[in-house]
Amino acid sequence: MRKDHRPYFVKNLQNKYVKWYTDRYLRPQFRHLGKSPALIRPWHVQVFGYSVEVGDYATIIAEPHSNVHFVSWAQADLEDLAAIMDGSDKRVGAKAKEEARALGQGLIKLGDYVLVCPGVRIQAATRITIGNGVMFAQGAYVTDADWHGIYDRCMPVGSTAPVEIGDNAWIGDHAIVCKGVTIGENSVIGAGSVVRRDVPANSIAAGNPCQVVKELDPERAVKGREAMFANHDELQKMLSAADKDAHDQNTLWGWLRYLLFPRYGD
């Protein structure tokens, strides 16, 4: 498709449906989902576990064959944890159980203004902390665990170590960030890299194993994604005006023709 053939009113209705779907079906799956998230095809965002948190103004893009996965893996018995939090072995209430669920899961915490592209997988058994403005290109993978014992293949999860990604980092296409890694703020991880060791701030790193290949120019400031949202209301008005201008000449019949009888140039 070279052109979006939808009439403006159709795109508006679809956008409202996406927002309704996000709030009705996806938001309850997060421990926290901040204000004004922008999701594309939210029905292809998969959330497993009780401890996934996402900050404000997140952009999450999913596709039918490139779902986005957030996996928070349990490592503790809920009843035991709830009893510990309640201070006794007696039956505990729903609130204590909910807190116990969160305590017994690997934590995934994303900051504000993050960008998550199709096919991204983030899987935590201990803790993965992601700063503000971090960008994940298509197919990037972040994990804090081996997911099986090295010698005991029946042992789930295996060795774990927390992962931390600093503000404004950029994780490239199909890069892999392994357990125990810290990536400093503003750093860029090249496409296809396998990050097994820490990457300092303000660096460009690439390869397998990933290593620093360049330092960012200290004389140049890094403009993070938060700059896009400095005036969110004005941004929304600008995007709406651009949408209206791009779709205003489209007709319902033209859109139906494209759907039923596509032709070269569509």
XYZ file of N, CA and C in Angstrom:
798
model
N 0.848 -1.185 0.000
C 0.000 0.000 0.000
C 0.885 1.237 0.000
N 0.713 2.098 -0.993
C 1.472 3.337 -1.073
C 0.729 4.505 -0.428
N -0.573 4.314 -0.247
C -1.395 5.401 0.276
C -2.418 4.833 1.245
N -2.721 5.615 2.278
C -3.799 5.256 3.198
C -5.113 5.767 2.601
N -5.970 4.852 2.177
C -7.194 5.226 1.466
C -8.377 5.509 2.393
N -8.192 5.352 3.686
C -9.316 5.536 4.606
C -9.801 6.983 4.625
N -11.111 7.185 4.607
C -11.638 8.539 4.867
C -11.283 8.957 6.290
N -11.253 10.251 6.492
C -10.849 10.764 7.803
C -11.749 10.247 8.914
N -13.049 10.162 8.677
C -13.965 9.730 9.736
C -13.735 8.250 10.079
N -13.335 7.447 9.098
C -13.048 6.029 9.365
C -11.804 5.895 10.234
N -10.758 6.646 9.894
C -9.547 6.590 10.714
C -9.836 7.066 12.132
N -10.656 8.109 12.268
C -11.030 8.595 13.593
C -11.724 7.519 14.409
N -12.670 6.814 13.783
C -13.379 5.732 14.467
C -12.429 4.614 14.870
N -11.506 4.273 13.985
C -10.544 3.227 14.299
C -9.630 3.638 15.449
N -9.209 4.904 15.467
C -8.382 5.396 16.573
C -9.128 5.334 17.899
N -10.417 5.664 17.878
C -11.215 5.596 19.107
C -11.370 4.144 19.570
N -11.510 3.236 18.616
C -11.612 1.816 18.971
C -10.310 1.326 19.602
N -9.159 1.741 19.043
C -7.866 1.344 19.604
C -7.729 1.841 21.037
N -8.129 3.090 21.284
C -8.053 3.633 22.644
C -8.979 2.872 23.582
N -10.199 2.596 23.117
C -11.141 1.832 23.950
C -10.597 0.446 24.240
N -10.065 -0.226 23.236
C -9.521 -1.574 23.430
C -8.354 -1.542 24.419
N -7.470 -0.551 24.277
C -6.317 -0.435 25.167
C -6.760 -0.291 26.620
N -7.708 0.600 26.866
C -8.170 0.843 28.237
C -8.998 -0.323 28.780
N -9.780 -0.944 27.907
C -10.691 -2.003 28.362
C -9.999 -3.347 28.559
N -9.104 -3.709 27.655
C -8.543 -5.050 27.670
C -7.047 -5.112 27.985
N -6.278 -4.116 27.546
C -4.829 -4.210 27.744
C -4.366 -3.576 29.046
N -4.880 -2.393 29.369
C -4.434 -1.699 30.581
C -4.547 -2.566 31.844
N -5.643 -3.339 32.036
C -5.734 -4.151 33.251
C -4.656 -5.231 33.360
N -3.980 -5.560 32.273
C -2.949 -6.589 32.325
C -1.627 -6.054 32.871
N -1.452 -4.736 32.873
C -0.252 -4.115 33.420
C -0.452 -3.818 34.897
N 0.618 -3.916 35.654
C 0.566 -3.422 37.030
C 0.382 -1.903 37.002
N 1.008 -1.272 36.000
C 0.803 0.162 35.791
C 1.051 0.477 34.329
N 0.141 1.222 33.721
C 0.322 1.767 32.379
C 0.005 3.245 32.469
N 1.003 4.082 32.182
C 0.876 5.517 32.398
C -0.102 6.200 31.466
N -0.138 7.519 31.559
C -1.121 8.290 30.805
C -0.723 8.415 29.340
N -1.738 8.557 28.516
C -1.609 8.835 27.081
C -0.679 7.873 26.336
N -0.865 6.562 26.517
C -0.065 5.638 25.702
C -0.549 5.667 24.256
N 0.375 5.493 23.317
C 0.027 5.376 21.901
C 0.343 3.954 21.465
N -0.703 3.179 21.207
C -0.517 1.789 20.815
C -1.065 1.549 19.417
N -0.303 0.851 18.634
C -0.737 0.428 17.310
C -0.944 -1.079 17.352
N -2.168 -1.493 17.034
C -2.584 -2.900 17.116
C -2.339 -3.478 18.515
N -2.982 -2.909 19.524
C -2.754 -3.364 20.902
C -3.149 -4.814 21.131
N -4.007 -5.380 20.285
C -4.402 -6.786 20.439
C -3.244 -7.731 20.142
N -2.128 -7.199 19.628
C -0.934 -8.020 19.418
C 0.151 -7.727 20.448
N -0.218 -7.083 21.549
C 0.687 -6.881 22.684
C 0.329 -7.914 23.749
N 1.293 -8.769 24.103
C 1.059 -9.851 25.048
C 1.737 -9.531 26.377
N 0.966 -9.574 27.462
C 1.496 -9.314 28.798
C 1.257 -10.549 29.657
N 2.335 -11.121 30.180
C 2.244 -12.304 31.031
C 2.876 -11.994 32.379
N 2.123 -12.217 33.459
C 2.651 -11.957 34.794
C 2.056 -10.699 35.401
N 2.419 -10.453 36.664
C 1.772 -9.409 37.455
C 2.620 -8.147 37.625
N 3.863 -8.144 37.144
C 4.765 -7.056 37.515
C 5.365 -6.361 36.299
N 4.500 -5.877 35.421
C 4.951 -5.121 34.258
C 4.447 -3.689 34.404
N 5.363 -2.729 34.438
C 5.013 -1.328 34.611
C 5.566 -0.509 33.439
N 4.737 0.381 32.908
C 5.123 1.243 31.798
C 4.737 2.669 32.154
N 5.644 3.614 31.916
C 5.408 5.000 32.288
C 4.505 5.749 31.317
N 4.550 7.076 31.399
C 3.680 7.942 30.594
C 4.178 8.043 29.147
N 3.239 8.299 28.249
C 3.511 8.616 26.847
C 4.326 7.527 26.132
N 4.050 6.296 26.459
C 4.731 5.189 25.789
C 4.168 5.003 24.383
N 5.028 4.609 23.455
C 4.611 4.236 22.109
C 4.963 2.767 21.905
N 3.939 1.940 21.690
C 4.146 0.506 21.511
C 3.487 0.094 20.204
N 4.289 -0.460 19.301
C 3.817 -0.827 17.968
C 3.912 -2.345 17.821
N 2.808 -2.972 17.493
C 2.794 -4.419 17.289
C 2.234 -4.738 15.917
N 2.568 -5.928 15.422
C 2.073 -6.384 14.132
C 1.574 -7.818 14.269
N 0.729 -8.269 13.346
C 0.173 -9.626 13.451
C 1.228 -10.720 13.567
N 2.336 -10.576 12.853
C 3.376 -11.604 12.887
C 4.602 -11.168 13.684
N 4.476 -10.048 14.389
C 5.568 -9.553 15.239
C 4.965 -8.994 16.519
N 4.402 -9.889 17.329
C 3.811 -9.463 18.593
C 4.876 -8.892 19.522
N 4.450 -7.997 20.393
C 5.303 -7.500 21.471
C 4.993 -8.317 22.723
N 6.050 -8.806 23.397
C 5.875 -9.666 24.565
C 6.544 -9.045 25.795
N 5.779 -8.915 26.880
C 6.319 -8.588 28.200
C 6.041 -9.795 29.096
N 7.095 -10.434 29.610
C 6.925 -11.639 30.422
C 7.553 -11.420 31.787
N 6.721 -11.471 32.824
C 7.155 -11.353 34.215
C 6.962 -12.722 34.858
N 8.063 -13.410 35.120
C 8.016 -14.828 35.469
C 7.979 -15.047 36.985
N 7.081 -15.935 37.460
C 6.944 -16.214 38.886
C 8.068 -17.114 39.376
N 8.577 -16.809 40.584
C 9.591 -17.661 41.195
C 9.243 -18.040 42.623
N 8.062 -17.699 43.079
C 7.723 -17.966 44.473
C 6.276 -18.411 44.585
N 5.973 -19.137 45.643
C 4.618 -19.596 45.892
C 3.771 -18.439 46.424
N 2.651 -18.177 45.786
C 1.836 -17.018 46.140
C 1.291 -17.106 47.547
N 0.836 -18.274 47.952
C 0.253 -18.417 49.287
C 1.315 -18.147 50.356
N 2.530 -18.677 50.162
C 3.596 -18.455 51.134
C 3.957 -16.975 51.214
N 4.071 -16.330 50.048
C 4.409 -14.907 50.041
C 3.317 -14.066 50.691
N 2.080 -14.394 50.386
C 0.970 -13.648 50.968
C 0.950 -13.814 52.475
N 1.221 -15.020 52.935
C 1.248 -15.263 54.376
C 2.366 -14.476 55.049
N 3.519 -14.415 54.376
C 4.640 -13.644 54.918
C 4.263 -12.171 55.031
N 3.641 -11.637 53.972
C 3.275 -10.227 53.973
C 2.189 -9.930 54.985
N 1.334 -10.915 55.243
C 0.264 -10.738 56.215
C 0.750 -10.969 57.645
N 1.928 -11.572 57.776
C 2.487 -11.804 59.099
C 1.931 -13.022 59.804
N 1.298 -13.911 59.075
C 0.739 -15.114 59.694
C 0.543 -16.170 58.633
N 0.091 -17.336 59.088
C -0.194 -18.431 58.156
C -1.671 -18.569 57.872
N -2.458 -17.641 58.400
C -3.894 -17.742 58.169
C -4.237 -17.283 56.756
N -5.459 -17.568 56.332
C -5.897 -17.169 54.991
C -5.830 -15.646 54.868
N -5.352 -15.164 53.729
C -5.131 -13.726 53.574
C -6.090 -13.150 52.553
N -6.188 -11.840 52.579
C -7.127 -11.159 51.698
C -6.597 -10.946 50.297
N -7.476 -10.402 49.438
C -7.147 -10.228 48.025
C -6.008 -9.232 47.840
N -5.997 -8.160 48.655
C -4.961 -7.140 48.500
C -3.581 -7.715 48.789
N -3.464 -8.491 49.879
C -2.173 -9.096 50.215
C -1.731 -10.076 49.146
N -2.687 -10.805 48.593
C -2.340 -11.747 47.525
C -1.840 -11.009 46.293
N -2.478 -9.903 45.973
C -2.055 -9.138 44.803
C -0.640 -8.600 44.997
N -0.336 -8.096 46.192
C 1.012 -7.618 46.478
C 2.007 -8.771 46.435
N 1.584 -9.940 46.913
C 2.456 -11.108 46.889
C 2.751 -11.554 45.468
N 1.734 -11.479 44.626
C 1.950 -11.830 43.225
C 3.042 -10.951 42.614
N 2.935 -9.645 42.872
C 3.925 -8.722 42.328
C 5.309 -8.986 42.904
N 5.374 -9.285 44.209
C 6.650 -9.533 44.866
C 7.303 -10.795 44.326
N 6.507 -11.773 43.957
C 7.034 -13.053 43.516
C 7.310 -13.134 42.036
N 7.209 -12.036 41.330
C 7.419 -12.035 39.891
C 8.647 -11.206 39.544
N 9.269 -11.572 38.428
C 10.303 -10.702 37.907
C 9.689 -9.361 37.525
N 10.357 -8.284 37.871
C 9.829 -6.949 37.610
C 10.334 -6.417 36.271
N 9.410 -5.923 35.461
C 9.753 -5.176 34.248
C 9.240 -3.766 34.444
N 10.138 -2.805 34.445
C 9.738 -1.415 34.679
C 10.310 -0.531 33.576
N 9.417 0.021 32.749
C 9.815 0.929 31.681
C 9.442 2.346 32.088
N 10.314 3.305 31.775
C 10.068 4.693 32.129
C 9.115 5.384 31.171
N 9.152 6.703 31.177
C 8.297 7.514 30.303
C 8.900 7.609 28.902
N 8.042 7.880 27.927
C 8.426 8.201 26.544
C 9.110 7.056 25.798
N 8.989 5.833 26.275
C 9.682 4.727 25.611
C 9.040 4.417 24.258
N 9.838 3.854 23.360
C 9.375 3.385 22.057
C 9.673 1.902 21.959
N 8.628 1.102 21.731
C 8.768 -0.348 21.594
C 8.229 -0.744 20.228
N 9.089 -1.255 19.375
C 8.714 -1.595 18.003
C 8.273 -3.061 17.901
N 7.735 -3.462 16.744
C 7.210 -4.828 16.601
C 8.265 -5.902 16.896
N 7.792 -6.991 17.499
C 8.650 -8.137 17.746
C 9.540 -8.041 18.964
N 9.464 -6.948 19.713
C 10.296 -6.803 20.914
C 9.821 -7.773 21.995
N 10.786 -8.426 22.664
C 10.482 -9.320 23.788
C 11.302 -8.890 24.996
N 10.621 -8.696 26.121
C 11.286 -8.364 27.378
C 10.814 -9.368 28.410
N 11.756 -10.164 28.958
C 11.400 -11.275 29.838
C 12.232 -11.193 31.118
N 11.535 -11.095 32.255
C 12.218 -10.910 33.535
C 11.843 -11.987 34.529
N 12.859 -12.538 35.194
C 12.645 -13.412 36.343
C 13.089 -12.729 37.628
N 13.913 -11.692 37.507
C 14.374 -10.923 38.669
C 13.969 -9.455 38.519
N 14.704 -8.691 37.667
C 14.351 -7.281 37.493
C 15.001 -6.729 36.221
N 14.175 -6.093 35.414
C 14.661 -5.343 34.258
C 14.147 -3.923 34.387
N 15.063 -2.975 34.489
C 14.708 -1.567 34.668
C 15.138 -0.786 33.433
N 14.198 -0.075 32.831
C 14.432 0.637 31.575
C 14.089 2.103 31.785
N 15.011 2.981 31.433
C 14.854 4.401 31.729
C 13.909 5.126 30.789
N 13.864 6.440 30.945
C 13.009 7.286 30.117
C 13.570 7.403 28.697
N 12.667 7.433 27.726
C 13.059 7.702 26.353
C 13.826 6.589 25.664
N 13.862 5.404 26.257
C 14.589 4.287 25.635
C 13.835 3.815 24.391
N 14.580 3.483 23.337
C 13.987 3.033 22.086
C 14.427 1.598 21.792
N 13.463 0.751 21.492
C 13.739 -0.628 21.102
C 13.347 -0.812 19.644
N 14.325 -1.102 18.782
C 14.030 -1.367 17.385
C 13.401 -2.755 17.239
N 12.947 -3.053 16.049
C 12.206 -4.290 15.791
C 13.020 -5.523 16.191
N 12.344 -6.435 16.911
C 12.925 -7.725 17.239
C 13.938 -7.729 18.364
N 14.145 -6.613 19.040
C 15.098 -6.588 20.152
C 14.616 -7.496 21.289
N 15.580 -8.073 22.008
C 15.255 -9.020 23.085
C 16.069 -8.670 24.323
N 15.397 -8.572 25.476
C 16.052 -8.283 26.752
C 15.640 -9.361 27.748
N 16.621 -9.955 28.412
C 16.324 -11.001 29.391
C 17.266 -10.882 30.579
N 16.794 -11.278 31.762
C 17.654 -11.276 32.946
C 17.903 -12.693 33.468
N 17.652 -13.712 32.637
C 17.776 -15.097 33.097
C 18.252 -16.010 31.974
N 18.772 -17.185 32.387
C 19.130 -18.231 31.410
C 17.902 -19.032 30.977
N 16.900 -19.097 31.853
C 15.624 -19.788 31.645
C 15.700 -21.311 31.778
N 16.891 -21.862 31.918
C 17.069 -23.268 32.299
C 18.410 -23.381 33.009
N 18.524 -24.376 33.889
C 19.813 -24.628 34.503
C 20.807 -25.116 33.468
N 22.069 -24.709 33.600
C 23.086 -25.128 32.637
C 23.316 -26.637 32.714
N 23.380 -27.180 33.945
C 23.616 -28.608 34.108
C 22.340 -29.376 34.403
N 21.388 -28.712 35.036
C 20.088 -29.337 35.303
C 19.063 -28.707 34.378
N 18.830 -29.336 33.240
C 17.937 -28.758 32.229
C 16.475 -28.815 32.639
N 16.188 -29.518 33.732
C 14.814 -29.548 34.251
C 14.529 -28.368 35.169
N 15.579 -27.649 35.582
C 15.404 -26.537 36.517
C 14.949 -25.291 35.760
N 13.759 -24.781 36.071
C 13.280 -23.582 35.373
C 14.047 -22.338 35.801
N 14.061 -21.339 34.965
C 14.663 -20.018 35.168
C 16.190 -20.068 35.146
N 16.808 -20.934 35.972
C 18.258 -20.984 36.002
C 18.852 -19.740 36.633
N 20.068 -19.394 36.224
C 20.767 -18.248 36.800
C 20.128 -16.944 36.332
N 20.016 -15.967 37.249
C 19.432 -14.667 36.914
C 20.313 -13.537 37.439
N 20.208 -12.383 36.805
C 20.891 -11.172 37.270
C 20.177 -9.973 36.669
N 19.929 -8.925 37.456
C 19.144 -7.775 36.973
C 19.785 -7.081 35.774
N 18.937 -6.464 34.975
C 19.361 -5.694 33.805
C 18.911 -4.254 33.998
N 19.767 -3.313 33.626
C 19.403 -1.891 33.713
C 19.807 -1.188 32.422
N 18.862 -0.470 31.830
C 19.109 0.297 30.602
C 18.826 1.759 30.900
N 19.818 2.612 30.702
C 19.715 4.014 31.089
C 18.871 4.852 30.147
N 18.573 6.066 30.582
C 17.741 6.988 29.807
C 18.282 7.177 28.385
N 17.342 7.235 27.432
C 17.634 7.579 26.041
C 18.520 6.575 25.316
N 18.702 5.385 25.867
C 19.457 4.369 25.136
C 18.647 3.902 23.931
N 19.357 3.394 22.942
C 18.731 2.925 21.702
C 19.225 1.506 21.439
N 18.301 0.546 21.519
C 18.642 -0.856 21.320
C 18.270 -1.233 19.890
N 19.273 -1.618 19.092
C 19.091 -1.783 17.663
C 18.311 -3.022 17.259
N 18.048 -3.109 15.978
C 17.249 -4.171 15.375
C 17.804 -5.560 15.729
N 16.960 -6.380 16.367
C 17.280 -7.762 16.735
C 18.510 -7.885 17.640
N 18.846 -6.832 18.362
C 19.902 -6.930 19.365
C 19.403 -7.743 20.559
N 20.335 -8.397 21.256
C 20.018 -9.204 22.432
C 20.774 -8.628 23.621
N 20.052 -8.307 24.691
C 20.651 -7.819 25.929
C 20.519 -8.922 26.971
N 21.635 -9.431 27.443
C 21.646 -10.596 28.326
C 21.619 -10.205 29.798
N 21.488 -11.209 30.642
C 21.361 -11.013 32.092
C 22.577 -10.276 32.660
N 22.308 -9.476 33.716
C 23.369 -8.816 34.455
C 23.995 -7.616 33.784
N 23.429 -7.163 32.667
C 24.034 -6.082 31.881
C 23.479 -4.722 32.305
N 24.344 -3.729 32.337
C 23.938 -2.333 32.482
C 24.364 -1.574 31.233
N 23.424 -0.868 30.623
C 23.714 -0.028 29.459
C 23.512 1.415 29.881
N 24.530 2.234 29.711
C 24.485 3.609 30.178
C 23.578 4.495 29.346
N 23.263 5.656 29.879
C 22.347 6.585 29.213
C 22.910 7.046 27.870
N 22.007 7.260 26.937
C 22.297 7.772 25.588
C 23.027 6.785 24.684
N 23.385 5.623 25.172
C 24.177 4.703 24.370
C 23.342 4.029 23.292
N 24.023 3.617 22.209
C 23.396 2.971 21.066
C 23.968 1.570 20.927
N 23.078 0.577 20.816
C 23.494 -0.806 20.600
C 23.174 -1.175 19.161
N 24.195 -1.571 18.403
C 24.033 -1.840 16.982
C 23.136 -3.027 16.691
N 22.591 -3.048 15.491
C 21.691 -4.122 15.070
C 22.393 -5.471 15.160
N 21.652 -6.472 15.682
C 22.166 -7.829 15.749
C 23.205 -8.077 16.817
N 23.481 -7.103 17.650
C 24.506 -7.260 18.693
C 24.034 -8.180 19.808
N 24.992 -8.820 20.486
C 24.711 -9.613 21.673
C 25.470 -8.978 22.835
N 24.725 -8.353 23.737
C 25.326 -7.571 24.827
C 25.476 -8.470 26.051
N 26.697 -8.824 26.369
C 26.981 -9.707 27.506
C 27.681 -8.977 28.642
N 28.225 -7.798 28.354
C 28.923 -7.009 29.369
C 28.393 -5.578 29.357
N 28.676 -4.853 30.429
C 28.188 -3.482 30.569
C 28.687 -2.601 29.421
N 27.835 -1.650 29.046
C 28.183 -0.651 28.028
C 28.125 0.712 28.708
N 29.202 1.486 28.681
C 29.190 2.784 29.371
C 28.268 3.781 28.692
N 27.952 4.834 29.417
C 27.083 5.887 28.894
C 27.738 6.569 27.698
N 26.890 7.123 26.827
C 27.334 7.940 25.696
C 28.291 7.191 24.768
N 27.950 5.924 24.511
C 28.788 5.093 23.654
C 27.957 4.491 22.530
N 28.635 4.085 21.466
C 28.042 3.265 20.430
C 28.758 1.920 20.476
N 27.995 0.848 20.644
C 28.579 -0.479 20.788
C 27.905 -1.435 19.816
N 28.679 -2.397 19.314
C 28.128 -3.335 18.331
C 28.936 -4.622 18.347
N 28.338 -5.671 17.754
C 29.054 -6.923 17.560
C 28.598 -8.026 18.484
N 29.181 -9.205 18.282
C 28.935 -10.384 19.107
C 30.287 -11.031 19.414
N 30.777 -10.830 20.659
C 30.167 -10.066 21.749
C 30.229 -8.555 21.506
N 29.268 -7.852 22.034
C 29.152 -6.412 21.820
C 30.299 -5.673 22.516
N 30.879 -4.712 21.813
C 31.925 -3.891 22.410
C 31.843 -2.472 21.858
N 32.376 -1.538 22.617
C 32.305 -0.127 22.243
C 33.139 0.111 20.982
N 32.537 0.773 19.999
C 33.244 1.090 18.757
C 33.412 2.596 18.575
N 32.670 3.391 19.366
C 32.747 4.837 19.213
C 32.165 5.510 20.445
N 32.655 6.693 20.752
C 32.096 7.524 21.819
C 31.277 8.649 21.191
N 30.160 9.003 21.819
C 29.396 10.147 21.341
C 30.165 11.436 21.596
N 29.944 12.419 20.736
C 30.622 13.710 20.846
C 30.142 14.425 22.113
N 31.015 14.644 23.091
C 30.591 15.296 24.346
C 30.142 16.735 24.150
N 30.475 17.330 22.995
C 30.091 18.716 22.735
C 28.663 18.827 22.202
N 28.070 17.694 21.837
C 26.721 17.717 21.266
C 25.723 17.111 22.251
N 24.646 17.833 22.527
C 23.611 17.340 23.436
C 22.774 16.274 22.736
N 22.313 15.311 23.513
C 21.422 14.273 23.003
C 19.984 14.701 23.254
N 19.207 14.824 22.189
C 17.799 15.225 22.302
C 16.950 13.962 22.455
N 16.383 13.747 23.625
C 15.599 12.547 23.901
C 14.154 12.667 23.446
N 13.439 11.556 23.517
C 12.052 11.520 23.062
C 11.125 12.405 23.903
N 11.559 12.744 25.109
C 10.703 13.597 25.940
C 10.451 14.948 25.289
N 11.374 15.378 24.395
C 11.199 16.665 23.717
C 9.952 16.667 22.838
N 9.583 15.497 22.314
C 8.390 15.391 21.476
C 7.116 15.666 22.271
N 7.182 15.404 23.589
C 5.974 15.469 24.408
C 5.989 16.652 25.373
N 6.865 17.616 25.113
C 6.960 18.783 26.003
C 5.624 19.515 26.080
N 4.913 19.556 24.949
C 3.567 20.136 24.933
C 2.657 19.118 24.262
N 2.137 18.206 25.054
C 1.387 17.064 24.515
C 0.125 17.509 23.795
N -0.572 18.486 24.337
C -1.822 18.949 23.711
C -1.562 19.518 22.322
N -0.510 20.319 22.193
C -0.172 20.886 20.886
C 0.250 19.800 19.907
N 0.978 18.796 20.409
C 1.382 17.683 19.558
C 0.163 16.952 19.007
N -0.828 16.700 19.873
C -2.030 15.997 19.436
C -2.794 16.808 18.385
N -2.872 18.117 18.592
C -3.545 18.974 17.612
C -2.823 18.950 16.269
N -1.492 18.977 16.316
C -0.712 18.957 15.090
C -0.906 17.624 14.346
N -0.894 16.511 15.084
C -1.084 15.200 14.459
C -2.484 15.066 13.874
N -3.476 15.583 14.587
C -4.853 15.527 14.081
C -5.001 16.349 12.811
N -4.391 17.519 12.792
C -4.455 18.369 11.595
C -3.768 17.701 10.412
N -2.624 17.057 10.673
C -1.912 16.350 9.609
C -2.741 15.180 9.079
N -3.384 14.441 9.989
C -4.257 13.337 9.589
C -5.410 13.831 8.726
N -6.020 14.918 9.169
C -7.167 15.464 8.423
C -6.735 15.900 7.024
N -5.586 16.536 6.946
C -5.087 16.992 5.649
C -4.770 15.812 4.727
N -4.217 14.722 5.302
C -3.826 13.566 4.499
C -5.011 12.727 4.049
N -6.121 12.751 4.806
C -7.251 11.866 4.526
C -8.500 12.580 4.026
N -8.459 13.904 4.023
C -9.687 14.656 3.777
C -10.265 14.429 2.382
N -9.399 14.118 1.412
C -9.877 13.915 0.046
C -10.309 12.467 -0.219
N -10.059 11.581 0.729
C -10.453 10.181 0.554
C -11.963 10.035 0.688
N -12.537 9.114 -0.075
C -13.974 8.873 -0.009
C -14.245 7.455 0.470
N -15.446 7.251 0.979
C -15.830 5.915 1.428
C -15.803 4.926 0.270
N -16.309 5.335 -0.883
C -16.344 4.435 -2.039
C -14.936 4.130 -2.547
N -14.066 5.116 -2.506
C -12.681 4.882 -2.917
C -11.982 3.887 -2.016
N -12.263 3.991 -0.717
C -11.677 3.061 0.257
C -12.198 1.646 0.035
N -13.525 1.522 -0.175
C -14.113 0.202 -0.424
C -13.574 -0.396 -1.725
N -13.412 0.448 -2.739
C -12.843 -0.038 -4.001
C -11.443 -0.598 -3.780
N -10.643 0.142 -2.985
C -9.281 -0.317 -2.687
C -9.293 -1.650 -1.948
N -10.213 -1.812 -0.981
C -10.281 -3.054 -0.212
C -10.691 -4.243 -1.089
N -11.653 -4.012 -1.971
C -12.214 -5.120 -2.768
C -11.471 -5.341 -4.095
N -10.997 -4.254 -4.693
C -10.366 -4.361 -6.018
C -9.072 -3.541 -6.051
N -8.068 -3.944 -5.271
C -6.807 -3.190 -5.263
C -6.139 -3.242 -6.633
N -5.400 -2.179 -6.944
C -4.722 -2.125 -8.224
C -3.342 -1.477 -8.050
N -2.542 -1.588 -9.099
C -1.190 -1.030 -9.047
C -1.260 0.474 -8.766
N -0.411 0.898 -7.841
C -0.388 2.304 -7.476
C -1.127 2.606 -6.184
N -1.914 1.627 -5.700
C -2.638 1.831 -4.436
C -1.664 1.884 -3.255
